[in-house]
Tab-separated table of C-alpha atoms in Angstrom:
chain	number	residue	atom	x	y	z
A	29	MET	CA	38.506	11.683	41.310
A	30	GLY	CA	35.199	11.901	43.141
A	31	LYS	CA	35.079	15.675	42.679
A	32	ILE	CA	36.144	15.589	39.015
A	33	ALA	CA	33.346	13.249	37.842
A	34	PRO	CA	30.490	15.668	38.665
A	35	ILE	CA	32.379	18.503	36.961
A	36	ILE	CA	32.802	16.402	33.796
A	37	ALA	CA	29.115	15.495	33.882
A	38	ILE	CA	28.120	19.168	34.224
A	39	MET	CA	30.420	20.139	31.340
A	40	GLY	CA	28.888	17.420	29.178
A	41	LEU	CA	25.398	18.661	30.023
A	42	LEU	CA	26.389	22.231	29.173
A	43	LEU	CA	27.727	21.102	25.797
A	44	LEU	CA	24.443	19.325	25.070
A	45	ILE	CA	22.487	22.438	26.040
A	46	ILE	CA	24.681	24.614	23.818
A	47	GLU	CA	24.197	22.203	20.899
A	48	ALA	CA	20.429	22.164	21.443
A	49	LEU	CA	20.378	25.961	21.482
A	50	HIS	CA	22.316	26.052	18.218
A	51	LEU	CA	19.878	23.628	16.595
A	52	GLY	CA	16.968	25.675	17.897
A	53	VAL	CA	18.384	28.870	16.441
A	54	ALA	CA	19.109	27.088	13.156
A	55	ASP	CA	15.488	25.955	12.952
A	56	LEU	CA	14.268	29.478	13.674
A	57	HIS	CA	16.284	30.828	10.749
A	58	ARG	CA	15.047	28.014	8.504
A	59	VAL	CA	11.346	28.419	9.332
A	60	GLY	CA	11.137	31.968	8.010
A	61	ALA	CA	12.807	31.034	4.730
A	62	VAL	CA	10.619	27.948	4.264
A	63	LEU	CA	7.433	29.955	4.835
A	64	ARG	CA	8.516	32.375	2.135
A	65	LEU	CA	9.325	29.467	-0.204
A	66	GLU	CA	5.863	28.002	0.281
A	67	SER	CA	4.274	31.384	-0.365
A	68	TRP	CA	6.207	31.881	-3.613
A	69	ASN	CA	5.365	28.350	-4.696
A	70	LYS	CA	1.622	28.901	-4.176
A	71	THR	CA	1.567	32.232	-6.000
A	72	ALA	CA	3.961	30.991	-8.710
A	73	LYS	CA	5.917	34.234	-8.692
A	74	PHE	CA	9.533	35.189	-8.232
A	75	PRO	CA	10.402	37.236	-5.134
A	76	SER	CA	12.216	40.543	-5.162
A	77	TYR	CA	15.989	40.482	-4.930
A	78	GLU	CA	15.791	41.690	-1.332
A	79	GLU	CA	13.333	38.929	-0.343
A	80	TRP	CA	15.441	36.278	-2.023
A	81	GLN	CA	18.630	37.571	-0.437
A	82	LYS	CA	17.030	37.576	3.016
A	83	SER	CA	15.942	33.942	2.598
A	84	GLN	CA	19.367	32.932	1.309
A	85	GLN	CA	21.063	34.518	4.304
A	86	SER	CA	18.636	32.797	6.699
A	87	LEU	CA	19.262	29.369	5.187
A	88	GLN	CA	23.012	29.924	5.070
A	89	THR	CA	22.943	30.779	8.772
A	90	ALA	CA	20.917	27.640	9.466
A	91	MET	CA	23.460	25.575	7.505
A	92	ASP	CA	26.362	27.145	9.404
A	93	LEU	CA	24.720	26.387	12.763
A	94	ASP	CA	23.549	22.887	11.829
A	95	PRO	CA	25.796	21.683	8.952
A	96	ASP	CA	24.778	18.006	9.203
A	97	ASN	CA	21.084	18.655	8.576
A	98	PRO	CA	20.241	17.770	4.935
A	99	ASP	CA	16.945	19.686	5.120
A	100	HIS	CA	18.797	22.994	4.987
A	101	LYS	CA	20.533	22.007	1.734
A	102	GLU	CA	17.251	20.788	0.295
A	103	ASP	CA	15.630	24.127	1.099
A	104	MET	CA	18.590	25.940	-0.462
A	105	ALA	CA	18.127	23.911	-3.649
A	106	ARG	CA	14.484	25.010	-3.748
A	107	LEU	CA	15.461	28.601	-3.067
A	108	PHE	CA	17.769	28.813	-6.074
A	109	LYS	CA	14.872	27.868	-8.366
A	110	PHE	CA	13.212	31.127	-7.299
A	111	LYS	CA	16.159	33.343	-8.189
A	112	SER	CA	15.115	35.436	-11.149
A	113	PHE	CA	17.494	36.039	-14.048
A	114	LYS	CA	16.940	37.304	-17.576
A	115	SER	CA	20.119	36.063	-19.249
A	116	THR	CA	20.328	32.423	-20.337
A	117	ALA	CA	23.828	32.076	-18.894
A	118	LYS	CA	22.668	33.198	-15.451
A	119	ILE	CA	19.651	30.871	-15.572
A	120	ILE	CA	21.937	27.932	-16.387
A	121	GLU	CA	24.223	28.950	-13.520
A	122	ARG	CA	21.230	29.166	-11.164
A	123	ASP	CA	19.916	25.731	-12.165
A	124	GLU	CA	23.357	24.177	-11.733
A	125	LYS	CA	23.627	25.667	-8.238
A	126	SER	CA	20.277	24.148	-7.303
A	127	LEU	CA	21.382	20.781	-8.682
A	128	GLU	CA	24.641	21.033	-6.770
A	129	TYR	CA	22.745	21.204	-3.484
A	130	LEU	CA	20.413	18.353	-4.473
A	131	ARG	CA	23.324	16.107	-5.446
A	132	SER	CA	25.024	16.780	-2.116
A	133	ILE	CA	21.970	15.500	-0.221
A	134	ILE	CA	21.660	12.168	-2.072
A	135	PRO	CA	24.388	10.408	0.013
A	136	LEU	CA	22.665	11.635	3.190
A	137	LYS	CA	19.156	10.479	2.185
A	138	PRO	CA	19.649	7.719	-0.415
A	139	ALA	CA	16.261	6.096	0.310
A	140	SER	CA	14.195	9.269	-0.211
A	141	ALA	CA	11.942	8.777	-3.237
A	142	TYR	CA	10.923	12.435	-3.084
A	143	LEU	CA	14.531	13.584	-3.247
A	144	TRP	CA	15.260	11.355	-6.249
A	145	ALA	CA	12.133	12.652	-7.997
A	146	ARG	CA	13.121	16.249	-7.268
A	147	LEU	CA	16.595	15.654	-8.658
A	148	ALA	CA	15.142	14.166	-11.847
A	149	ARG	CA	12.680	17.049	-12.233
A	150	ALA	CA	15.422	19.629	-11.660
A	151	LYS	CA	17.751	18.031	-14.203
A	152	ILE	CA	14.997	17.850	-16.828
A	153	ALA	CA	14.063	21.491	-16.168
A	154	ALA	CA	17.747	22.345	-16.679
A	155	LYS	CA	17.695	20.308	-19.928
A	156	GLN	CA	20.246	17.862	-18.506
A	157	MET	CA	18.793	14.565	-19.672
A	158	ASP	CA	21.580	12.081	-18.994
A	159	GLU	CA	22.304	8.872	-17.109
A	160	GLN	CA	21.918	10.580	-13.729
A	161	THR	CA	18.446	11.763	-14.756
A	162	TRP	CA	17.218	8.276	-15.641
A	163	GLN	CA	18.918	6.806	-12.565
A	164	ALA	CA	17.102	9.347	-10.390
A	165	MET	CA	13.731	8.465	-11.929
A	166	ARG	CA	14.353	4.747	-11.485
A	167	SER	CA	15.554	5.219	-7.901
A	168	ALA	CA	12.372	7.143	-7.071
A	169	ILE	CA	10.277	4.279	-8.449
A	170	VAL	CA	12.245	1.649	-6.532
A	171	ALA	CA	12.069	3.632	-3.267
A	172	ALA	CA	8.289	4.186	-3.375
A	173	PRO	CA	6.604	2.259	-6.227
A	174	ASN	CA	3.077	2.681	-4.842
A	175	ASP	CA	3.313	6.254	-3.579
A	176	TYR	CA	0.749	8.533	-5.239
A	177	PRO	CA	2.934	11.677	-5.607
A	178	ILE	CA	5.871	9.615	-6.886
A	179	GLN	CA	3.739	7.755	-9.436
A	180	LEU	CA	2.312	11.066	-10.608
A	181	ALA	CA	5.696	12.816	-10.807
A	182	ILE	CA	7.462	9.963	-12.606
A	183	GLY	CA	4.484	9.428	-14.907
A	184	LYS	CA	4.589	13.061	-16.012
A	185	LEU	CA	8.367	13.077	-16.409
A	186	SER	CA	8.254	9.838	-18.408
A	187	LEU	CA	5.703	11.218	-20.865
A	188	ILE	CA	7.563	14.461	-21.566
A	189	THR	CA	11.004	12.839	-21.871
A	190	TRP	CA	10.123	9.518	-23.507
A	191	PRO	CA	11.852	10.224	-26.867
A	192	TRP	CA	15.149	10.836	-25.024
A	193	ILE	CA	15.023	7.938	-22.552
A	194	PRO	CA	17.472	5.209	-23.661
A	195	ASN	CA	15.871	1.806	-24.262
A	196	ARG	CA	17.694	0.232	-21.307
A	197	TRP	CA	15.959	2.670	-18.924
A	198	ARG	CA	12.459	2.557	-20.394
A	199	GLY	CA	11.211	-0.604	-18.673
A	200	PRO	CA	10.820	0.762	-15.117
A	201	MET	CA	9.331	4.044	-16.382
A	202	GLN	CA	6.764	2.278	-18.563
A	203	SER	CA	5.788	-0.125	-15.777
A	204	SER	CA	5.333	2.797	-13.363
A	205	LEU	CA	3.242	4.697	-15.915
A	206	GLN	CA	1.051	1.647	-16.505
A	207	LYS	CA	0.497	1.306	-12.756
A	208	SER	CA	-0.401	5.005	-12.602
A	209	LEU	CA	-2.943	4.686	-15.404
A	210	LYS	CA	-4.589	1.742	-13.658
A	211	GLY	CA	-4.701	3.350	-10.217
A	212	LYS	CA	-5.704	6.507	-8.371
A	213	THR	CA	-3.377	8.730	-10.373
A	214	ARG	CA	-5.149	7.870	-13.660
A	215	PRO	CA	-7.270	11.075	-13.911
A	216	ASP	CA	-4.295	13.329	-13.177
A	217	ILE	CA	-2.007	11.543	-15.629
A	218	ILE	CA	-4.644	11.662	-18.370
A	219	ARG	CA	-5.280	15.348	-17.691
A	220	PHE	CA	-1.539	16.052	-17.928
A	221	ALA	CA	-1.220	13.981	-21.114
A	222	LYS	CA	-4.099	15.840	-22.720
A	223	LEU	CA	-2.667	19.267	-21.840
A	224	ASN	CA	0.744	18.297	-23.235
A	225	ASN	CA	-0.443	16.465	-26.360
A	226	LYS	CA	0.767	13.097	-24.998
A	227	LEU	CA	-2.510	11.113	-25.007
A	228	LYS	CA	-1.518	8.912	-27.927
A	229	LEU	CA	1.857	8.202	-26.348
A	230	ALA	CA	0.217	7.326	-23.017
A	231	ASN	CA	-2.217	5.029	-24.826
A	232	HIS	CA	0.672	3.373	-26.679
A	233	LEU	CA	2.680	2.817	-23.506
A	234	CYS	CA	-0.310	1.384	-21.645
A	235	ARG	CA	-2.262	-0.699	-24.119
A	236	GLY	CA	-5.505	-1.839	-22.603
A	237	CYS	CA	-5.725	1.230	-20.349
A	238	ASP	CA	-8.237	2.911	-22.712
A	239	VAL	CA	-6.513	6.241	-22.311
A	240	LEU	CA	-8.222	7.633	-25.402
A	241	GLN	CA	-11.678	6.745	-24.042
A	242	LEU	CA	-12.086	10.021	-22.204
A	243	PRO	CA	-15.206	10.748	-20.178
A	244	LYS	CA	-17.709	13.119	-21.806
């Protein structure tokens, strides 16, 4: 028994080393794809088919090596938004694939306000304004009510979707928008409202915020 214990310990250590190596390799594959994603996001352009395919293969390898890491799925959801298609059917298929990855992450990161906001934004972009959309917006607000990016994201989404938001969901969105228009996000929300012809709506939803009193 005395000789077996050290052998078991060594085997356990080897397994840990092998797992660490796998995670390291997974991260290496992911880093390249993420750098390309950030580049495409900054330039606001779609990559070539070859570039997209290379990134997809890298992320798929990362997912295969480290299947329990939700970051890989989140990156894959972002990647599908950069897949260029001309036909409406293919665009719908692409958006649904991106949403599929986002939905699969929710149980793994239920407290992530950013993930909820991304799910809401993706569903609205895919013209899927339903109960899951409003639930995602509300969950983002609940998870991080005072977070600047979340206030800004939900404020913008609320303004552009207000006519379709059922009355029972409007309370949290309006309260968040009011907080945005009274805080640091005010200039950005007003700028967005002006660009999208939503100034009167913003003023209506936040009476007393003087949204229409724009600086000269």
